[in-house]
Amino acid sequence: MLELRDITAGYARNAPVIRDVSLTVAPGEAVGLLGPSGCGKSTLARVAALLHRPDAGTLVLDGEPVRRWRHRAPREQRTAFGVVFQQARLSADPRLALSDLIAEPLRATGRREGAADRVGELAATVGLTADLLGRRPHEVSDGQLQRACLARALVLRPRWLVCDEMTAMLDASTTAALVRVVEDYRAATGAGLLAVGHDRALLDRWCDRTVHWTALTAAAAGAGTSSG
Amino acid sequence: MAEAAAEKAARPATAWRSYGAKRRSTRALRLRTSAALVALTVLAVLVVPPLVQLDQQAVDLAAKLQPPSRQHPFGTDDVGRDLLLRCVYGLRVSLLVGVAAALTATVVGTAVGAAAGALGGWVDRGVMRVVDAFSSVPHLLLGIFVVAMFRPGVWPVVVSVALTHWLSTARIVRAEVLSLRSRPYVDAAVSGGASRWRVAVRHLLPGVLPQAALAAVLMVPHAMWHESALSFLGLGLPTHMASLGNLIQSARGSLLAGQWWPTLFPGLFIIVPTLAIAGLAGAWRERINPRRRSELML
Amino acid sequence: MTGRAPVLSVRGLSVRFLMPGGRRVAAVTDAHFEVRAGECLALIGESGCGKSVLASALLGLLPGNAQTAGSALLGDLDLLTADERTLSRTVRGRLVGLVPQSPAAHLTPVRTIRSQLQETVAALTPARGRAALRAAAEAAAERAAFPADHLDHHPHELSGGLAQRAATALALVGDAPLLLADEPTTGLDRDLVDRTVDELRRHVDSGGDGGEGRALLMITHDLAAAERIADRVAVMYAGRIVELAEAAAFFGAPGPRHPYSRGLLDALPDRAFTPIPGLPPELGALPDGCAFAARCDRATDTCAVLPPLTGTVACHHPHAALTEAADRARTA
């Protein structure tokens, strides 16, 4: 269970981007969060993935309240999330070849043995060929790079996936391919998904339920408090 | 298959037009000229002194202040020392001071800037106040102050130049770290379980090193000028050492008497290598600039 | 199809890049198409298929290691051979208006929309004098439906939609007969995409000399945006145009004829949502035959030979064309 309760978060003091927002994702559930760009839905996704500390509110992960974010969060909690961002170019360290990019979480957590096999297996899953794996980000297209970023998100076998506008910059075929990879992974592992986006047709097709951002904020404004 | 071959033969060969070739060639010319001049400079200061068994300090009062000739291509100074040899030795000292000062300043600046940018919070605020305070004092004044505390010599000058030049590197590195820190790839590393140290060493530092190295190279000419200025004021290297600043300083009197060579050649020895180094650094900057990195717009 | 003369006529346009080590990358190969006044041609394809390189070639913005072949005639002027001086003085803004990919990056951040519009007006039109410039800038903003009370704002104070309108207003100032929109909807919400492309369509239908409209070449990977406003669709794959069809037939019945185009449409979430298997080929190592054959379920031995663009489609085994018009085009 991933529960966001009355989350208020932002990047400057006294100017929260989101205010008192609550959202729950059940285990194995796929929730689409639909909203216009700049509304704060990405911030909520970052809070959910333990990447941004909220100013107020609680995040309950599998029944346990989260108290620390980013580096301060325990490693097992952080790595329970696989995250994919909108802009593959900015989400990839420009100096790492794609195979190193995918293997980086394995190395960072000290699981070096078998890393090469795992990278090869994931590359096949996301549809990257062997010669692409040796290239660096500026030598591949946006679509190919986003495939690698998705493989990196899956490499530690996370229990939760947070896809923040994962396909907004991609063409229809790559979008369909990446969504299929995510769904195959979820079917195999039972992972939950929070997919943030602005394309209603896509989220409706992809997710079990789609929540509109305005409904979330209206609930916060109307009910004052909600119990998640 | 045969049809295809026939079709290929029948089709007129595509007439390709090059695009922007001119722009590329001027860039290449600049790069080559700069590289050649820098190579020449380095070669001169490394090879000439051990190979040429001449004493740069050899005084020949019979041949003092001679204009350039076959025997003395750059002429001689007011005590008859060969100016070409003096210039080469002077360049050697200036370059040594410049490189040493630039390296010191870069190491200090990178460490301070990276720490400020990566740690943030009160560390960042405190460090940047110090940087601001140092920056508010004129460079040359601060440099003179430092040199005046020691006996004349190479190392006080290096320290003086380094102390006044690490500030800009610290600023550049801090800004770069701050901009990299907010990139999604750092978020992805955090989510992938990377420790704070790993993020700093594996993802942030490699990203700023090209910028820091570029700043270091650009600082060499700065430091050379700074050394020359200090020496010209009589505060830098001891007067018996042939530094370019000292050479110009001691040639002041003869310039008024119409003897141009003791001023011109040391001056050129400052200007040409510094321009060449700056040119090389400029070409390098174009390479590491991410906007230019991908010439293929895919 | 109207009998109007084409505004832009691209004939055999090819662009290749010379890479270090003598490698050659064929980004665009032998593209033929026309755009007429009052018509919107959408150039669609996956990222990396060469469509943005084609746009750069038309604007004279290729990097130094590029080589071009063929011609792109805008009236009597060949955009590929024109020198930088001609391009900057008579082409950009005056003959070709560019609607940029990210308006936020296209607008100068430190100046108000009004001052940027006035500067462009002063550069591109005969209007002179403070009052005339002011009036012309306001008229330009109105044409792009940019609200007059936001003219004194800086770009960062505008929403994405308004920034896009401001950029469009700048593109329209010179009253250029050809509008070139390079991924104008990337990163915008669906509502905003619809509004942006509807406005582009409005500019196609109005304006231009004698009211016959402007020509619009829209380069996009957003098929829904293309479906909404395009008259014709050109599908690009691995640097070649593989299908050039009427939009109504392409998106409706009988649908696309090239297997690749069909795959693209089937990948849409409101259709089959099925990806095309495999990856596009490297532009630096294209096969001799049909570049799509490796991913195509209709491929046979004949696909080892490059299929020419006959009629509307470059394929040895196209899907059936049910309409008479397409049949005629095929036999022609």
Short mmCIF file of N, CA and C in Angstrom, two decimals, chain A residues 46 49 51 70-72 75 78-79 81-83 85 89-96 104-105 107-109 112 138 140-141 152 156, chain B residues 180-199 202-208 210 293-294 296 298:
data_model
loop_
_atom_site.label_atom_id
_atom_site.label_comp_id
_atom_site.label_asym_id
_atom_site.label_seq_id
_atom_site.Cartn_x
_atom_site.Cartn_y
_atom_site.Cartn_z
N ARG A 46 7.37 12.85 -7.07
CA ARG A 46 8.69 12.84 -6.43
C ARG A 46 8.57 12.59 -4.92
N ALA A 49 8.01 8.89 -4.46
CA ALA A 49 9.19 8.05 -4.70
C ALA A 49 10.31 8.38 -3.74
N LEU A 51 11.80 11.13 -3.20
CA LEU A 51 12.82 11.98 -3.77
C LEU A 51 12.66 13.43 -3.36
N ARG A 70 15.10 11.10 0.30
CA ARG A 70 16.36 11.12 -0.44
C ARG A 70 17.43 10.26 0.24
N HIS A 71 18.65 10.81 0.42
CA HIS A 71 19.74 10.00 0.95
C HIS A 71 19.48 9.53 2.37
N ARG A 72 18.67 10.28 3.11
CA ARG A 72 18.43 9.91 4.49
C ARG A 72 17.50 8.71 4.61
N ARG A 75 18.04 2.58 2.45
CA ARG A 75 18.26 2.17 1.06
C ARG A 75 17.16 1.22 0.57
N ARG A 78 14.22 3.33 -0.47
CA ARG A 78 14.45 4.08 -1.70
C ARG A 78 14.37 3.17 -2.91
N THR A 79 15.03 1.99 -2.80
CA THR A 79 15.12 1.13 -3.97
C THR A 79 13.86 0.32 -4.20
N PHE A 81 11.38 1.73 -5.11
CA PHE A 81 10.73 2.49 -6.18
C PHE A 81 11.61 2.50 -7.43
N GLY A 82 10.98 2.26 -8.55
CA GLY A 82 11.65 2.50 -9.82
C GLY A 82 11.03 3.74 -10.42
N VAL A 83 11.87 4.73 -10.80
CA VAL A 83 11.31 5.96 -11.33
C VAL A 83 11.78 6.18 -12.76
N PHE A 85 11.51 9.34 -15.68
CA PHE A 85 11.11 10.73 -15.84
C PHE A 85 10.77 11.06 -17.29
N ARG A 89 16.94 12.59 -21.78
CA ARG A 89 18.25 13.23 -21.91
C ARG A 89 18.77 13.71 -20.56
N LEU A 90 17.86 14.26 -19.75
CA LEU A 90 18.29 14.82 -18.48
C LEU A 90 18.36 13.74 -17.40
N SER A 91 17.73 12.61 -17.64
CA SER A 91 17.73 11.57 -16.60
C SER A 91 18.88 10.60 -16.77
N ALA A 92 19.72 10.82 -17.77
CA ALA A 92 20.83 9.91 -17.98
C ALA A 92 22.13 10.67 -17.78
N ASP A 93 23.02 10.11 -16.97
CA ASP A 93 24.34 10.70 -16.79
C ASP A 93 25.05 10.65 -18.15
N PRO A 94 25.41 11.82 -18.72
CA PRO A 94 25.91 11.83 -20.09
C PRO A 94 27.22 11.06 -20.27
N ARG A 95 27.91 10.73 -19.20
CA ARG A 95 29.19 10.05 -19.34
C ARG A 95 29.08 8.53 -19.34
N LEU A 96 27.91 7.99 -18.98
CA LEU A 96 27.78 6.54 -18.85
C LEU A 96 27.25 5.93 -20.14
N GLU A 104 24.04 0.75 -13.17
CA GLU A 104 24.44 1.65 -12.09
C GLU A 104 23.76 1.33 -10.74
N PRO A 105 22.43 1.14 -10.69
CA PRO A 105 21.82 0.80 -9.40
C PRO A 105 22.36 -0.49 -8.80
N ARG A 107 25.45 -1.63 -9.13
CA ARG A 107 26.76 -1.31 -8.59
C ARG A 107 26.63 -0.47 -7.33
N ALA A 108 25.68 0.49 -7.35
CA ALA A 108 25.53 1.37 -6.19
C ALA A 108 25.09 0.59 -4.96
N THR A 109 24.40 -0.53 -5.17
CA THR A 109 23.94 -1.32 -4.02
C THR A 109 24.81 -2.54 -3.81
N ARG A 112 27.33 -6.53 -7.75
CA ARG A 112 28.05 -6.53 -9.01
C ARG A 112 27.97 -7.87 -9.72
N HIS A 138 24.39 10.62 -25.86
CA HIS A 138 24.25 11.52 -27.02
C HIS A 138 24.33 10.78 -28.34
N VAL A 140 22.45 8.06 -29.03
CA VAL A 140 21.21 7.32 -29.29
C VAL A 140 20.04 8.31 -29.33
N SER A 141 18.90 7.84 -29.84
CA SER A 141 17.74 8.72 -29.95
C SER A 141 17.00 8.79 -28.60
N ARG A 152 16.80 0.72 -16.35
CA ARG A 152 17.47 1.09 -15.10
C ARG A 152 16.46 1.09 -13.95
N LEU A 156 16.49 -3.17 -10.19
CA LEU A 156 16.51 -3.63 -8.80
C LEU A 156 15.20 -4.33 -8.41
N LEU B 180 23.80 20.64 -11.83
CA LEU B 180 23.75 19.18 -12.01
C LEU B 180 22.92 18.51 -10.92
N ARG B 181 22.98 19.08 -9.70
CA ARG B 181 22.32 18.44 -8.58
C ARG B 181 20.81 18.36 -8.78
N SER B 182 20.27 19.31 -9.54
CA SER B 182 18.82 19.31 -9.74
C SER B 182 18.41 18.49 -10.96
N ARG B 183 19.39 17.84 -11.63
CA ARG B 183 19.04 17.03 -12.79
C ARG B 183 18.32 15.76 -12.38
N PRO B 184 17.39 15.31 -13.21
CA PRO B 184 16.72 14.05 -12.88
C PRO B 184 17.68 12.88 -12.74
N TYR B 185 18.84 12.92 -13.38
CA TYR B 185 19.70 11.74 -13.28
C TYR B 185 20.26 11.56 -11.88
N VAL B 186 20.36 12.67 -11.14
CA VAL B 186 20.74 12.54 -9.73
C VAL B 186 19.59 11.92 -8.95
N ASP B 187 18.37 12.35 -9.25
CA ASP B 187 17.20 11.71 -8.64
C ASP B 187 17.20 10.21 -8.91
N ALA B 188 17.50 9.87 -10.16
CA ALA B 188 17.49 8.45 -10.53
C ALA B 188 18.56 7.70 -9.76
N ALA B 189 19.72 8.33 -9.55
CA ALA B 189 20.79 7.67 -8.80
C ALA B 189 20.37 7.47 -7.34
N VAL B 190 19.72 8.48 -6.76
CA VAL B 190 19.24 8.37 -5.38
C VAL B 190 18.26 7.21 -5.28
N SER B 191 17.35 7.18 -6.23
CA SER B 191 16.34 6.13 -6.22
C SER B 191 16.98 4.76 -6.46
N GLY B 192 18.11 4.74 -7.17
CA GLY B 192 18.80 3.49 -7.41
C GLY B 192 19.66 3.05 -6.24
N GLY B 193 19.59 3.77 -5.13
CA GLY B 193 20.28 3.34 -3.93
C GLY B 193 21.68 3.91 -3.75
N ALA B 194 22.07 4.89 -4.58
CA ALA B 194 23.42 5.44 -4.48
C ALA B 194 23.57 6.27 -3.21
N SER B 195 24.73 6.15 -2.57
CA SER B 195 24.99 6.92 -1.37
C SER B 195 25.32 8.36 -1.76
N ARG B 196 25.32 9.22 -0.76
CA ARG B 196 25.65 10.62 -0.99
C ARG B 196 27.04 10.75 -1.63
N TRP B 197 27.98 9.97 -1.07
CA TRP B 197 29.35 10.00 -1.55
C TRP B 197 29.42 9.54 -3.01
N ARG B 198 28.70 8.46 -3.33
CA ARG B 198 28.72 7.95 -4.69
C ARG B 198 28.15 8.96 -5.67
N VAL B 199 27.06 9.62 -5.27
CA VAL B 199 26.47 10.63 -6.15
C VAL B 199 27.48 11.74 -6.40
N ARG B 202 30.72 9.98 -8.33
CA ARG B 202 30.49 9.33 -9.62
C ARG B 202 29.65 10.17 -10.57
N HIS B 203 28.80 11.03 -10.03
CA HIS B 203 27.87 11.73 -10.93
C HIS B 203 28.09 13.24 -10.98
N LEU B 204 28.45 13.85 -9.83
CA LEU B 204 28.58 15.30 -9.85
C LEU B 204 29.98 15.73 -10.26
N LEU B 205 30.99 15.17 -9.60
CA LEU B 205 32.36 15.63 -9.86
C LEU B 205 32.79 15.42 -11.32
N PRO B 206 32.56 14.24 -11.91
CA PRO B 206 32.95 14.08 -13.32
C PRO B 206 32.26 15.12 -14.22
N GLY B 207 31.09 15.54 -13.82
CA GLY B 207 30.36 16.52 -14.63
C GLY B 207 30.99 17.90 -14.58
N VAL B 208 31.65 18.23 -13.46
CA VAL B 208 32.21 19.58 -13.37
C VAL B 208 33.69 19.61 -13.76
N PRO B 210 35.43 18.85 -16.52
CA PRO B 210 35.80 19.54 -17.75
C PRO B 210 35.77 21.06 -17.59
N ARG B 293 27.85 19.34 -28.60
CA ARG B 293 28.43 18.02 -28.53
C ARG B 293 27.84 17.12 -29.61
N SER B 294 26.54 17.21 -29.80
CA SER B 294 25.92 16.34 -30.78
C SER B 294 25.74 17.11 -32.07
N LEU B 296 25.01 15.73 -34.76
CA LEU B 296 23.96 15.05 -35.49
C LEU B 296 22.68 15.24 -34.69
N LEU B 298 19.77 14.18 -33.76
CA LEU B 298 18.76 13.11 -33.77
C LEU B 298 17.97 13.12 -32.48
#
